[in-house]
Amino acid sequence: MARDHFTSLRLETAARKVLGLDGRGHIGGIIDADFIDAGDAYMVLAMSLTPYYIQGSQEAKNLINEFLEKYNALREVNEEYNQLVQEASSELVALVEKIRKL
């Protein structure tokens, strides 16, 4: 299945936004569209949420766990990969905004 690099860039941008990072290739090259293209979007989601999980309330942790469970299918490249990456990109930013308000 072909990856959509534009979709991967959307997730990279969302991850950099929630982590407050400029530029590409942060965290050993994981926060990068090329890494996402390789089929590792789930890891990008998990790493993007780690600081919020560690510092968050139990409610924040529950929200993060639910989000990651929802996108568990991104652990493997499948027919839905591009669509799920696109959805996760939007929901990642919204989730972090919600957590910041808790």
mmCIF file of N, CA and C in Angstrom:
data_model
loop_
_atom_site.group_PDB
_atom_site.id
_atom_site.type_symbol
_atom_site.label_atom_id
_atom_site.label_comp_id
_atom_site.label_asym_id
_atom_site.label_seq_id
_atom_site.Cartn_x
_atom_site.Cartn_y
_atom_site.Cartn_z
ATOM 1 N N MET A 1 0.838 -1.185 0.000
ATOM 2 C CA MET A 1 0.000 0.000 0.000
ATOM 3 C C MET A 1 0.881 1.246 0.000
ATOM 4 N N ALA A 2 0.579 2.176 -0.872
ATOM 5 C CA ALA A 2 1.347 3.422 -0.966
ATOM 6 C C ALA A 2 0.944 4.380 0.146
ATOM 7 N N ARG A 3 1.940 4.997 0.743
ATOM 8 C CA ARG A 3 1.669 6.002 1.770
ATOM 9 C C ARG A 3 1.475 7.353 1.103
ATOM 10 N N ASP A 4 0.706 8.179 1.718
ATOM 11 C CA ASP A 4 0.472 9.543 1.248
ATOM 12 C C ASP A 4 1.376 10.457 2.074
ATOM 13 N N HIS A 5 2.441 10.955 1.455
ATOM 14 C CA HIS A 5 3.423 11.756 2.193
ATOM 15 C C HIS A 5 2.790 13.027 2.769
ATOM 16 N N PHE A 6 1.847 13.616 2.054
ATOM 17 C CA PHE A 6 1.167 14.810 2.567
ATOM 18 C C PHE A 6 0.455 14.493 3.883
ATOM 19 N N THR A 7 -0.184 13.340 3.948
ATOM 20 C CA THR A 7 -0.857 12.919 5.180
ATOM 21 C C THR A 7 0.165 12.720 6.300
ATOM 22 N N SER A 8 1.293 12.139 5.973
ATOM 23 C CA SER A 8 2.353 11.966 6.970
ATOM 24 C C SER A 8 2.874 13.311 7.461
ATOM 25 N N LEU A 9 2.978 14.274 6.563
ATOM 26 C CA LEU A 9 3.401 15.624 6.960
ATOM 27 C C LEU A 9 2.403 16.256 7.922
ATOM 28 N N ARG A 10 1.125 15.970 7.718
ATOM 29 C CA ARG A 10 0.101 16.503 8.634
ATOM 30 C C ARG A 10 0.321 15.978 10.049
ATOM 31 N N LEU A 11 0.610 14.683 10.162
ATOM 32 C CA LEU A 11 0.845 14.119 11.492
ATOM 33 C C LEU A 11 2.149 14.657 12.081
ATOM 34 N N GLU A 12 3.179 14.780 11.264
ATOM 35 C CA GLU A 12 4.431 15.366 11.761
ATOM 36 C C GLU A 12 4.179 16.768 12.309
ATOM 37 N N THR A 13 3.436 17.572 11.565
ATOM 38 C CA THR A 13 3.137 18.943 11.987
ATOM 39 C C THR A 13 2.339 18.955 13.286
ATOM 40 N N ALA A 14 1.346 18.075 13.387
ATOM 41 C CA ALA A 14 0.539 17.992 14.610
ATOM 42 C C ALA A 14 1.408 17.578 15.796
ATOM 43 N N ALA A 15 2.276 16.604 15.589
ATOM 44 C CA ALA A 15 3.149 16.137 16.671
ATOM 45 C C ALA A 15 4.100 17.243 17.117
ATOM 46 N N ARG A 16 4.679 17.952 16.155
ATOM 47 C CA ARG A 16 5.573 19.056 16.515
ATOM 48 C C ARG A 16 4.813 20.144 17.265
ATOM 49 N N LYS A 17 3.569 20.381 16.866
ATOM 50 C CA LYS A 17 2.764 21.412 17.528
ATOM 51 C C LYS A 17 2.515 21.058 18.991
ATOM 52 N N VAL A 18 2.078 19.838 19.255
ATOM 53 C CA VAL A 18 1.750 19.474 20.639
ATOM 54 C C VAL A 18 2.996 19.362 21.514
ATOM 55 N N LEU A 19 4.144 19.117 20.888
ATOM 56 C CA LEU A 19 5.392 19.032 21.646
ATOM 57 C C LEU A 19 6.151 20.353 21.693
ATOM 58 N N GLY A 20 5.665 21.346 20.943
ATOM 59 C CA GLY A 20 6.323 22.651 20.926
ATOM 60 C C GLY A 20 7.680 22.627 20.239
ATOM 61 N N LEU A 21 7.796 21.863 19.160
ATOM 62 C CA LEU A 21 9.068 21.704 18.457
ATOM 63 C C LEU A 21 9.041 22.399 17.102
ATOM 64 N N ASP A 22 10.164 22.969 16.723
ATOM 65 C CA ASP A 22 10.335 23.543 15.390
ATOM 66 C C ASP A 22 11.232 22.614 14.583
ATOM 67 N N GLY A 23 11.043 22.591 13.291
ATOM 68 C CA GLY A 23 11.907 21.786 12.434
ATOM 69 C C GLY A 23 11.527 20.321 12.437
ATOM 70 N N ARG A 24 12.251 19.562 11.641
ATOM 71 C CA ARG A 24 11.940 18.145 11.445
ATOM 72 C C ARG A 24 12.943 17.252 12.161
ATOM 73 N N GLY A 25 12.562 16.005 12.301
ATOM 74 C CA GLY A 25 13.485 14.974 12.747
ATOM 75 C C GLY A 25 13.786 14.917 14.229
ATOM 76 N N HIS A 26 12.914 15.433 15.047
ATOM 77 C CA HIS A 26 13.147 15.418 16.496
ATOM 78 C C HIS A 26 13.008 14.010 17.069
ATOM 79 N N ILE A 27 13.534 13.849 18.249
ATOM 80 C CA ILE A 27 13.506 12.595 19.010
ATOM 81 C C ILE A 27 14.074 11.460 18.149
ATOM 82 N N GLY A 28 15.303 11.654 17.736
ATOM 83 C CA GLY A 28 15.998 10.624 16.970
ATOM 84 C C GLY A 28 15.409 10.369 15.599
ATOM 85 N N GLY A 29 14.745 11.361 15.037
ATOM 86 C CA GLY A 29 14.152 11.213 13.711
ATOM 87 C C GLY A 29 12.750 10.634 13.710
ATOM 88 N N ILE A 30 12.173 10.441 14.882
ATOM 89 C CA ILE A 30 10.839 9.838 14.963
ATOM 90 C C ILE A 30 9.746 10.839 14.605
ATOM 91 N N ILE A 31 9.896 12.085 15.023
ATOM 92 C CA ILE A 31 8.880 13.093 14.709
ATOM 93 C C ILE A 31 9.195 13.641 13.319
ATOM 94 N N ASP A 32 8.900 12.832 12.311
ATOM 95 C CA ASP A 32 9.271 13.134 10.933
ATOM 96 C C ASP A 32 8.345 12.367 9.985
ATOM 97 N N ALA A 33 7.927 13.017 8.920
ATOM 98 C CA ALA A 33 7.011 12.396 7.959
ATOM 99 C C ALA A 33 7.602 11.137 7.332
ATOM 100 N N ASP A 34 8.909 11.115 7.115
ATOM 101 C CA ASP A 34 9.525 9.924 6.526
ATOM 102 C C ASP A 34 9.391 8.723 7.460
ATOM 103 N N PHE A 35 9.489 8.950 8.750
ATOM 104 C CA PHE A 35 9.305 7.887 9.739
ATOM 105 C C PHE A 35 7.863 7.386 9.701
ATOM 106 N N ILE A 36 6.934 8.303 9.557
ATOM 107 C CA ILE A 36 5.515 7.953 9.473
ATOM 108 C C ILE A 36 5.251 7.176 8.187
ATOM 109 N N ASP A 37 5.868 7.614 7.091
ATOM 110 C CA ASP A 37 5.736 6.899 5.817
ATOM 111 C C ASP A 37 6.206 5.453 5.924
ATOM 112 N N ALA A 38 7.170 5.210 6.795
ATOM 113 C CA ALA A 38 7.705 3.857 6.970
ATOM 114 C C ALA A 38 6.747 2.953 7.742
ATOM 115 N N GLY A 39 5.624 3.516 8.206
ATOM 116 C CA GLY A 39 4.618 2.712 8.888
ATOM 117 C C GLY A 39 4.631 2.835 10.396
ATOM 118 N N ASP A 40 5.225 3.900 10.906
ATOM 119 C CA ASP A 40 5.378 4.042 12.350
ATOM 120 C C ASP A 40 4.562 5.180 12.957
ATOM 121 N N ALA A 41 3.393 5.432 12.421
ATOM 122 C CA ALA A 41 2.551 6.525 12.921
ATOM 123 C C ALA A 41 2.147 6.316 14.378
ATOM 124 N N TYR A 42 1.892 5.074 14.771
ATOM 125 C CA TYR A 42 1.469 4.816 16.148
ATOM 126 C C TYR A 42 2.538 5.272 17.139
ATOM 127 N N MET A 43 3.803 5.009 16.814
ATOM 128 C CA MET A 43 4.887 5.430 17.700
ATOM 129 C C MET A 43 4.934 6.949 17.811
ATOM 130 N N VAL A 44 4.697 7.643 16.708
ATOM 131 C CA VAL A 44 4.682 9.107 16.728
ATOM 132 C C VAL A 44 3.565 9.598 17.642
ATOM 133 N N LEU A 45 2.393 8.985 17.550
ATOM 134 C CA LEU A 45 1.284 9.371 18.422
ATOM 135 C C LEU A 45 1.648 9.150 19.889
ATOM 136 N N ALA A 46 2.165 7.975 20.188
ATOM 137 C CA ALA A 46 2.498 7.647 21.575
ATOM 138 C C ALA A 46 3.571 8.580 22.130
ATOM 139 N N MET A 47 4.596 8.844 21.348
ATOM 140 C CA MET A 47 5.669 9.724 21.827
ATOM 141 C C MET A 47 5.177 11.153 21.989
ATOM 142 N N SER A 48 4.279 11.583 21.138
ATOM 143 C CA SER A 48 3.743 12.944 21.226
ATOM 144 C C SER A 48 2.927 13.145 22.492
ATOM 145 N N LEU A 49 2.319 12.077 22.969
ATOM 146 C CA LEU A 49 1.456 12.171 24.147
ATOM 147 C C LEU A 49 2.158 11.823 25.455
ATOM 148 N N THR A 50 3.356 11.295 25.381
ATOM 149 C CA THR A 50 4.068 10.860 26.581
ATOM 150 C C THR A 50 4.208 11.947 27.645
ATOM 151 N N PRO A 51 4.620 13.174 27.297
ATOM 152 C CA PRO A 51 4.741 14.187 28.355
ATOM 153 C C PRO A 51 3.409 14.492 29.038
ATOM 154 N N TYR A 52 2.339 14.440 28.280
ATOM 155 C CA TYR A 52 1.014 14.726 28.838
ATOM 156 C C TYR A 52 0.542 13.570 29.717
ATOM 157 N N TYR A 53 0.954 12.359 29.380
ATOM 158 C CA TYR A 53 0.612 11.196 30.186
ATOM 159 C C TYR A 53 1.366 11.236 31.512
ATOM 160 N N ILE A 54 2.650 11.493 31.439
ATOM 161 C CA ILE A 54 3.486 11.504 32.646
ATOM 162 C C ILE A 54 3.039 12.591 33.615
ATOM 163 N N GLN A 55 2.744 13.765 33.099
ATOM 164 C CA GLN A 55 2.397 14.902 33.948
ATOM 165 C C GLN A 55 0.896 15.050 34.171
ATOM 166 N N GLY A 56 0.106 14.226 33.525
ATOM 167 C CA GLY A 56 -1.334 14.417 33.543
ATOM 168 C C GLY A 56 -2.059 13.789 34.713
ATOM 169 N N SER A 57 -3.284 14.229 34.865
ATOM 170 C CA SER A 57 -4.190 13.662 35.861
ATOM 171 C C SER A 57 -4.651 12.284 35.389
ATOM 172 N N GLN A 58 -5.362 11.597 36.243
ATOM 173 C CA GLN A 58 -5.902 10.297 35.845
ATOM 174 C C GLN A 58 -6.866 10.461 34.675
ATOM 175 N N GLU A 59 -7.616 11.548 34.666
ATOM 176 C CA GLU A 59 -8.531 11.805 33.552
ATOM 177 C C GLU A 59 -7.756 11.971 32.246
ATOM 178 N N ALA A 60 -6.653 12.699 32.288
ATOM 179 C CA ALA A 60 -5.815 12.877 31.096
ATOM 180 C C ALA A 60 -5.261 11.532 30.632
ATOM 181 N N LYS A 61 -4.808 10.730 31.565
ATOM 182 C CA LYS A 61 -4.269 9.406 31.226
ATOM 183 C C LYS A 61 -5.335 8.535 30.580
ATOM 184 N N ASN A 62 -6.549 8.595 31.107
ATOM 185 C CA ASN A 62 -7.643 7.820 30.519
ATOM 186 C C ASN A 62 -7.935 8.274 29.091
ATOM 187 N N LEU A 63 -7.951 9.588 28.870
ATOM 188 C CA LEU A 63 -8.194 10.120 27.523
ATOM 189 C C LEU A 63 -7.097 9.673 26.553
ATOM 190 N N ILE A 64 -5.866 9.702 27.006
ATOM 191 C CA ILE A 64 -4.745 9.279 26.163
ATOM 192 C C ILE A 64 -4.841 7.792 25.853
ATOM 193 N N ASN A 65 -5.136 6.988 26.858
ATOM 194 C CA ASN A 65 -5.281 5.546 26.633
ATOM 195 C C ASN A 65 -6.395 5.247 25.638
ATOM 196 N N GLU A 66 -7.507 5.942 25.757
ATOM 197 C CA GLU A 66 -8.624 5.748 24.824
ATOM 198 C C GLU A 66 -8.225 6.143 23.406
ATOM 199 N N PHE A 67 -7.523 7.257 23.283
ATOM 200 C CA PHE A 67 -7.063 7.726 21.974
ATOM 201 C C PHE A 67 -6.122 6.701 21.335
ATOM 202 N N LEU A 68 -5.154 6.234 22.103
ATOM 203 C CA LEU A 68 -4.201 5.268 21.559
ATOM 204 C C LEU A 68 -4.876 3.946 21.210
ATOM 205 N N GLU A 69 -5.836 3.546 22.004
ATOM 206 C CA GLU A 69 -6.580 2.323 21.689
ATOM 207 C C GLU A 69 -7.350 2.491 20.378
ATOM 208 N N LYS A 70 -7.935 3.663 20.192
ATOM 209 C CA LYS A 70 -8.689 3.942 18.963
ATOM 210 C C LYS A 70 -7.804 3.792 17.729
ATOM 211 N N TYR A 71 -6.542 4.207 17.859
ATOM 212 C CA TYR A 71 -5.631 4.174 16.715
ATOM 213 C C TYR A 71 -4.634 3.019 16.785
ATOM 214 N N ASN A 72 -4.977 1.992 17.530
ATOM 215 C CA ASN A 72 -4.140 0.810 17.657
ATOM 216 C C ASN A 72 -3.843 0.167 16.302
ATOM 217 N N ALA A 73 -4.745 0.299 15.357
ATOM 218 C CA ALA A 73 -4.551 -0.286 14.022
ATOM 219 C C ALA A 73 -3.343 0.314 13.305
ATOM 220 N N LEU A 74 -2.871 1.472 13.762
ATOM 221 C CA LEU A 74 -1.709 2.105 13.131
ATOM 222 C C LEU A 74 -0.395 1.432 13.519
ATOM 223 N N ARG A 75 -0.456 0.420 14.352
ATOM 224 C CA ARG A 75 0.759 -0.341 14.669
ATOM 225 C C ARG A 75 1.222 -1.129 13.451
ATOM 226 N N GLU A 76 0.322 -1.344 12.511
ATOM 227 C CA GLU A 76 0.638 -2.064 11.276
ATOM 228 C C GLU A 76 0.102 -1.264 10.102
ATOM 229 N N VAL A 77 0.786 -1.369 8.987
ATOM 230 C CA VAL A 77 0.308 -0.711 7.776
ATOM 231 C C VAL A 77 -0.792 -1.589 7.188
ATOM 232 N N ASN A 78 -1.934 -0.986 6.954
ATOM 233 C CA ASN A 78 -3.066 -1.703 6.386
ATOM 234 C C ASN A 78 -3.802 -0.773 5.425
ATOM 235 N N GLU A 79 -4.919 -1.221 4.903
ATOM 236 C CA GLU A 79 -5.678 -0.425 3.934
ATOM 237 C C GLU A 79 -6.136 0.911 4.505
ATOM 238 N N GLU A 80 -6.356 0.967 5.789
ATOM 239 C CA GLU A 80 -6.870 2.178 6.433
ATOM 240 C C GLU A 80 -5.770 3.124 6.898
ATOM 241 N N TYR A 81 -4.513 2.770 6.703
ATOM 242 C CA TYR A 81 -3.397 3.520 7.290
ATOM 243 C C TYR A 81 -3.474 5.013 6.999
ATOM 244 N N ASN A 82 -3.559 5.398 5.729
ATOM 245 C CA ASN A 82 -3.573 6.825 5.383
ATOM 246 C C ASN A 82 -4.766 7.546 5.994
ATOM 247 N N GLN A 83 -5.927 6.926 5.935
ATOM 248 C CA GLN A 83 -7.131 7.541 6.495
ATOM 249 C C GLN A 83 -7.009 7.706 8.009
ATOM 250 N N LEU A 84 -6.508 6.681 8.671
ATOM 251 C CA LEU A 84 -6.348 6.757 10.126
ATOM 252 C C LEU A 84 -5.304 7.790 10.532
ATOM 253 N N VAL A 85 -4.222 7.897 9.762
ATOM 254 C CA VAL A 85 -3.202 8.910 10.055
ATOM 255 C C VAL A 85 -3.811 10.298 9.924
ATOM 256 N N GLN A 86 -4.615 10.486 8.898
ATOM 257 C CA GLN A 86 -5.263 11.788 8.687
ATOM 258 C C GLN A 86 -6.184 12.132 9.860
ATOM 259 N N GLU A 87 -7.002 11.180 10.276
ATOM 260 C CA GLU A 87 -7.912 11.410 11.403
ATOM 261 C C GLU A 87 -7.131 11.665 12.696
ATOM 262 N N ALA A 88 -6.116 10.865 12.922
ATOM 263 C CA ALA A 88 -5.329 10.993 14.148
ATOM 264 C C ALA A 88 -4.628 12.345 14.224
ATOM 265 N N SER A 89 -4.219 12.875 13.085
ATOM 266 C CA SER A 89 -3.543 14.180 13.057
ATOM 267 C C SER A 89 -4.426 15.266 13.643
ATOM 268 N N SER A 90 -5.672 15.292 13.218
ATOM 269 C CA SER A 90 -6.613 16.297 13.720
ATOM 270 C C SER A 90 -6.970 16.042 15.177
ATOM 271 N N GLU A 91 -7.213 14.796 15.495
ATOM 272 C CA GLU A 91 -7.636 14.464 16.851
ATOM 273 C C GLU A 91 -6.514 14.632 17.874
ATOM 274 N N LEU A 92 -5.276 14.463 17.455
ATOM 275 C CA LEU A 92 -4.148 14.631 18.372
ATOM 276 C C LEU A 92 -4.114 16.045 18.939
ATOM 277 N N VAL A 93 -4.209 17.023 18.071
ATOM 278 C CA VAL A 93 -4.175 18.422 18.515
ATOM 279 C C VAL A 93 -5.376 18.726 19.401
ATOM 280 N N ALA A 94 -6.555 18.258 19.010
ATOM 281 C CA ALA A 94 -7.765 18.497 19.805
ATOM 282 C C ALA A 94 -7.656 17.838 21.179
ATOM 283 N N LEU A 95 -7.103 16.638 21.222
ATOM 284 C CA LEU A 95 -6.942 15.937 22.497
ATOM 285 C C LEU A 95 -6.013 16.709 23.430
ATOM 286 N N VAL A 96 -4.897 17.162 22.911
ATOM 287 C CA VAL A 96 -3.948 17.894 23.753
ATOM 288 C C VAL A 96 -4.554 19.208 24.233
ATOM 289 N N GLU A 97 -5.299 19.877 23.388
ATOM 290 C CA GLU A 97 -5.972 21.110 23.823
ATOM 291 C C GLU A 97 -6.939 20.812 24.962
ATOM 292 N N LYS A 98 -7.649 19.700 24.867
ATOM 293 C CA LYS A 98 -8.581 19.304 25.928
ATOM 294 C C LYS A 98 -7.827 18.979 27.220
ATOM 295 N N ILE A 99 -6.735 18.255 27.107
ATOM 296 C CA ILE A 99 -5.944 17.887 28.285
ATOM 297 C C ILE A 99 -5.371 19.126 28.963
ATOM 298 N N ARG A 100 -4.940 20.077 28.190
ATOM 299 C CA ARG A 100 -4.367 21.308 28.764
ATOM 300 C C ARG A 100 -5.395 22.095 29.570
ATOM 301 N N LYS A 101 -6.677 21.898 29.281
ATOM 302 C CA LYS A 101 -7.743 22.611 29.998
ATOM 303 C C LYS A 101 -8.172 21.897 31.274
ATOM 304 N N LEU A 102 -7.717 20.666 31.469
ATOM 305 C CA LEU A 102 -8.127 19.903 32.663
ATOM 306 C C LEU A 102 -7.518 20.494 33.926
#
